[in-house]
Amino acid sequence: QVQLVESGGGLVQAGGSLRLSCAASGRTFSSYAMGWFRQAPGKERECVATISESSGRTYYADSVKGRFTISRDNAKNTGYLQMNSLKPEDTAVYYCAADRLLGLVAREYVYWGHGTQVTVSS
């Protein structure tokens, strides 16, 4: 079992920045790939970014490339999502997820946090 807890969400104006954190506990965090997903009201949960166990591979959705950066600190059992140049369309609940394999869709991840709300005002 891996327990994940997100933090760092909030209300920000368009063009602003937020840094989300995902604190992991339980089994060895460094053995798991990690992903950040988001879900807006009435929409499906979509992949924002993923990172491999050793940070050697990353993936970004086209909508966030150049604005978001995913990273992790295995020594601290924590993952991060730095979000810059935020847009109103980035408004959603953001979730971190972990799994043994690096996937790009929500159904490929076994462990999930409860989410943190990000609201970007125009």
Tab-separated table of C-alpha atoms in Angstrom:
chain	number	residue	atom	x	y	z
A	1	GLN	CA	0.000	0.000	0.000
A	2	VAL	CA	1.048	3.525	-0.762
A	3	GLN	CA	-0.728	6.461	0.831
A	4	LEU	CA	-0.633	9.760	-1.016
A	5	VAL	CA	-1.569	13.201	0.278
A	6	GLU	CA	-1.656	16.246	-1.964
A	7	SER	CA	-1.205	19.823	-0.827
A	8	GLY	CA	-0.535	23.240	-2.289
A	9	GLY	CA	-3.745	23.920	-4.157
A	10	GLY	CA	-5.625	27.174	-3.891
A	11	LEU	CA	-6.984	30.206	-5.682
A	12	VAL	CA	-4.647	32.118	-7.998
A	13	GLN	CA	-5.043	34.727	-10.694
A	14	ALA	CA	-4.361	33.909	-14.315
A	15	GLY	CA	-0.648	34.099	-14.995
A	16	GLY	CA	0.221	33.096	-11.464
A	17	SER	CA	1.983	30.030	-10.106
A	18	LEU	CA	1.328	27.219	-7.673
A	19	ARG	CA	3.418	24.309	-6.506
A	20	LEU	CA	1.613	21.110	-5.644
A	21	SER	CA	3.188	18.509	-3.392
A	22	CYS	CA	2.379	14.837	-3.013
A	23	ALA	CA	3.617	13.234	0.190
A	24	ALA	CA	3.881	9.451	0.057
A	25	SER	CA	3.992	6.936	2.868
A	26	GLY	CA	3.863	3.196	3.082
A	27	ARG	CA	5.912	1.194	0.639
A	28	THR	CA	9.085	2.523	-0.932
A	29	PHE	CA	8.110	5.576	-2.933
A	30	SER	CA	11.194	5.286	-5.103
A	31	SER	CA	9.870	2.013	-6.529
A	32	TYR	CA	6.824	3.676	-8.039
A	33	ALA	CA	6.192	5.844	-11.033
A	34	MET	CA	4.107	8.886	-10.249
A	35	GLY	CA	1.561	10.893	-12.135
A	36	TRP	CA	-0.435	14.079	-11.704
A	37	PHE	CA	-3.984	14.051	-13.025
A	38	ARG	CA	-6.761	16.607	-12.972
A	39	GLN	CA	-10.499	16.536	-13.226
A	40	ALA	CA	-12.722	19.490	-13.940
A	41	PRO	CA	-16.500	19.396	-13.305
A	42	GLY	CA	-18.269	17.340	-15.948
A	43	LYS	CA	-15.035	16.157	-17.508
A	44	GLU	CA	-13.012	12.977	-17.395
A	45	ARG	CA	-9.880	12.705	-15.303
A	46	GLU	CA	-6.947	13.557	-17.544
A	47	CYS	CA	-3.236	13.019	-17.253
A	48	VAL	CA	-1.235	16.198	-16.717
A	49	ALA	CA	2.272	14.819	-16.228
A	50	THR	CA	4.057	11.646	-15.241
A	51	ILE	CA	7.526	10.811	-14.005
A	52	SER	CA	9.396	7.537	-13.750
A	53	GLU	CA	10.793	6.092	-10.526
A	54	SER	CA	14.237	7.621	-10.991
A	55	SER	CA	13.034	10.803	-12.745
A	56	GLY	CA	14.662	9.642	-15.960
A	57	ARG	CA	11.465	9.848	-17.987
A	58	THR	CA	8.762	12.467	-17.925
A	59	TYR	CA	5.609	13.086	-19.919
A	60	TYR	CA	3.479	16.203	-20.227
A	61	ALA	CA	0.090	16.768	-21.736
A	62	ASP	CA	0.270	19.194	-24.650
A	63	SER	CA	-1.926	21.634	-22.756
A	64	VAL	CA	0.680	22.119	-20.019
A	65	LYS	CA	3.993	21.709	-21.857
A	66	GLY	CA	6.327	24.578	-21.142
A	67	ARG	CA	4.246	25.726	-18.161
A	68	PHE	CA	4.219	22.777	-15.730
A	69	THR	CA	7.160	20.820	-14.370
A	70	ILE	CA	6.901	17.475	-12.615
A	71	SER	CA	9.639	16.381	-10.241
A	72	ARG	CA	10.232	14.146	-7.280
A	73	ASP	CA	12.525	13.823	-4.297
A	74	ASN	CA	12.711	10.160	-3.377
A	75	ALA	CA	14.722	10.922	-0.250
A	76	LYS	CA	11.756	12.934	1.003
A	77	ASN	CA	9.105	10.586	-0.410
A	78	THR	CA	7.541	13.562	-2.126
A	79	GLY	CA	6.505	14.454	-5.622
A	80	TYR	CA	5.886	17.928	-7.000
A	81	LEU	CA	4.070	19.721	-9.763
A	82	GLN	CA	5.258	23.264	-10.402
A	83	MET	CA	2.584	25.139	-12.312
A	84	ASN	CA	3.436	28.458	-13.935
A	85	SER	CA	1.511	30.793	-16.237
A	86	LEU	CA	-1.728	29.348	-14.984
A	87	LYS	CA	-4.857	29.742	-17.068
A	88	PRO	CA	-8.543	29.588	-16.087
A	89	GLU	CA	-8.806	26.325	-18.018
A	90	ASP	CA	-6.332	24.789	-15.569
A	91	THR	CA	-9.033	24.968	-12.897
A	92	ALA	CA	-9.677	21.450	-11.598
A	93	VAL	CA	-9.101	19.052	-8.740
A	94	TYR	CA	-5.547	17.799	-9.038
A	95	TYR	CA	-4.663	14.274	-7.966
A	96	CYS	CA	-1.372	12.496	-7.593
A	97	ALA	CA	-1.166	8.807	-8.328
A	98	ALA	CA	1.428	6.066	-8.088
A	99	ASP	CA	1.947	2.700	-9.705
A	100	ARG	CA	4.720	0.230	-10.458
A	101	LEU	CA	4.451	1.038	-14.156
A	102	LEU	CA	4.627	4.431	-15.837
A	103	GLY	CA	1.234	4.985	-17.439
A	104	LEU	CA	-0.578	7.812	-19.147
A	105	VAL	CA	-4.182	7.074	-18.241
A	106	ALA	CA	-5.924	7.069	-14.898
A	107	ARG	CA	-6.971	3.403	-15.005
A	108	GLU	CA	-3.307	2.380	-15.073
A	109	TYR	CA	-2.673	3.758	-11.581
A	110	VAL	CA	-3.536	1.856	-8.429
A	111	TYR	CA	-2.783	4.358	-5.677
A	112	TRP	CA	-4.422	7.788	-5.486
A	113	GLY	CA	-4.534	10.781	-3.230
A	114	HIS	CA	-7.755	12.589	-2.361
A	115	GLY	CA	-6.996	15.595	-4.523
A	116	THR	CA	-6.419	19.303	-4.057
A	117	GLN	CA	-8.473	22.066	-5.660
A	118	VAL	CA	-6.790	24.508	-8.007
A	119	THR	CA	-8.844	27.498	-9.094
A	120	VAL	CA	-7.508	30.038	-11.572
A	121	SER	CA	-9.447	33.273	-11.863
A	122	SER	CA	-9.435	35.386	-15.006
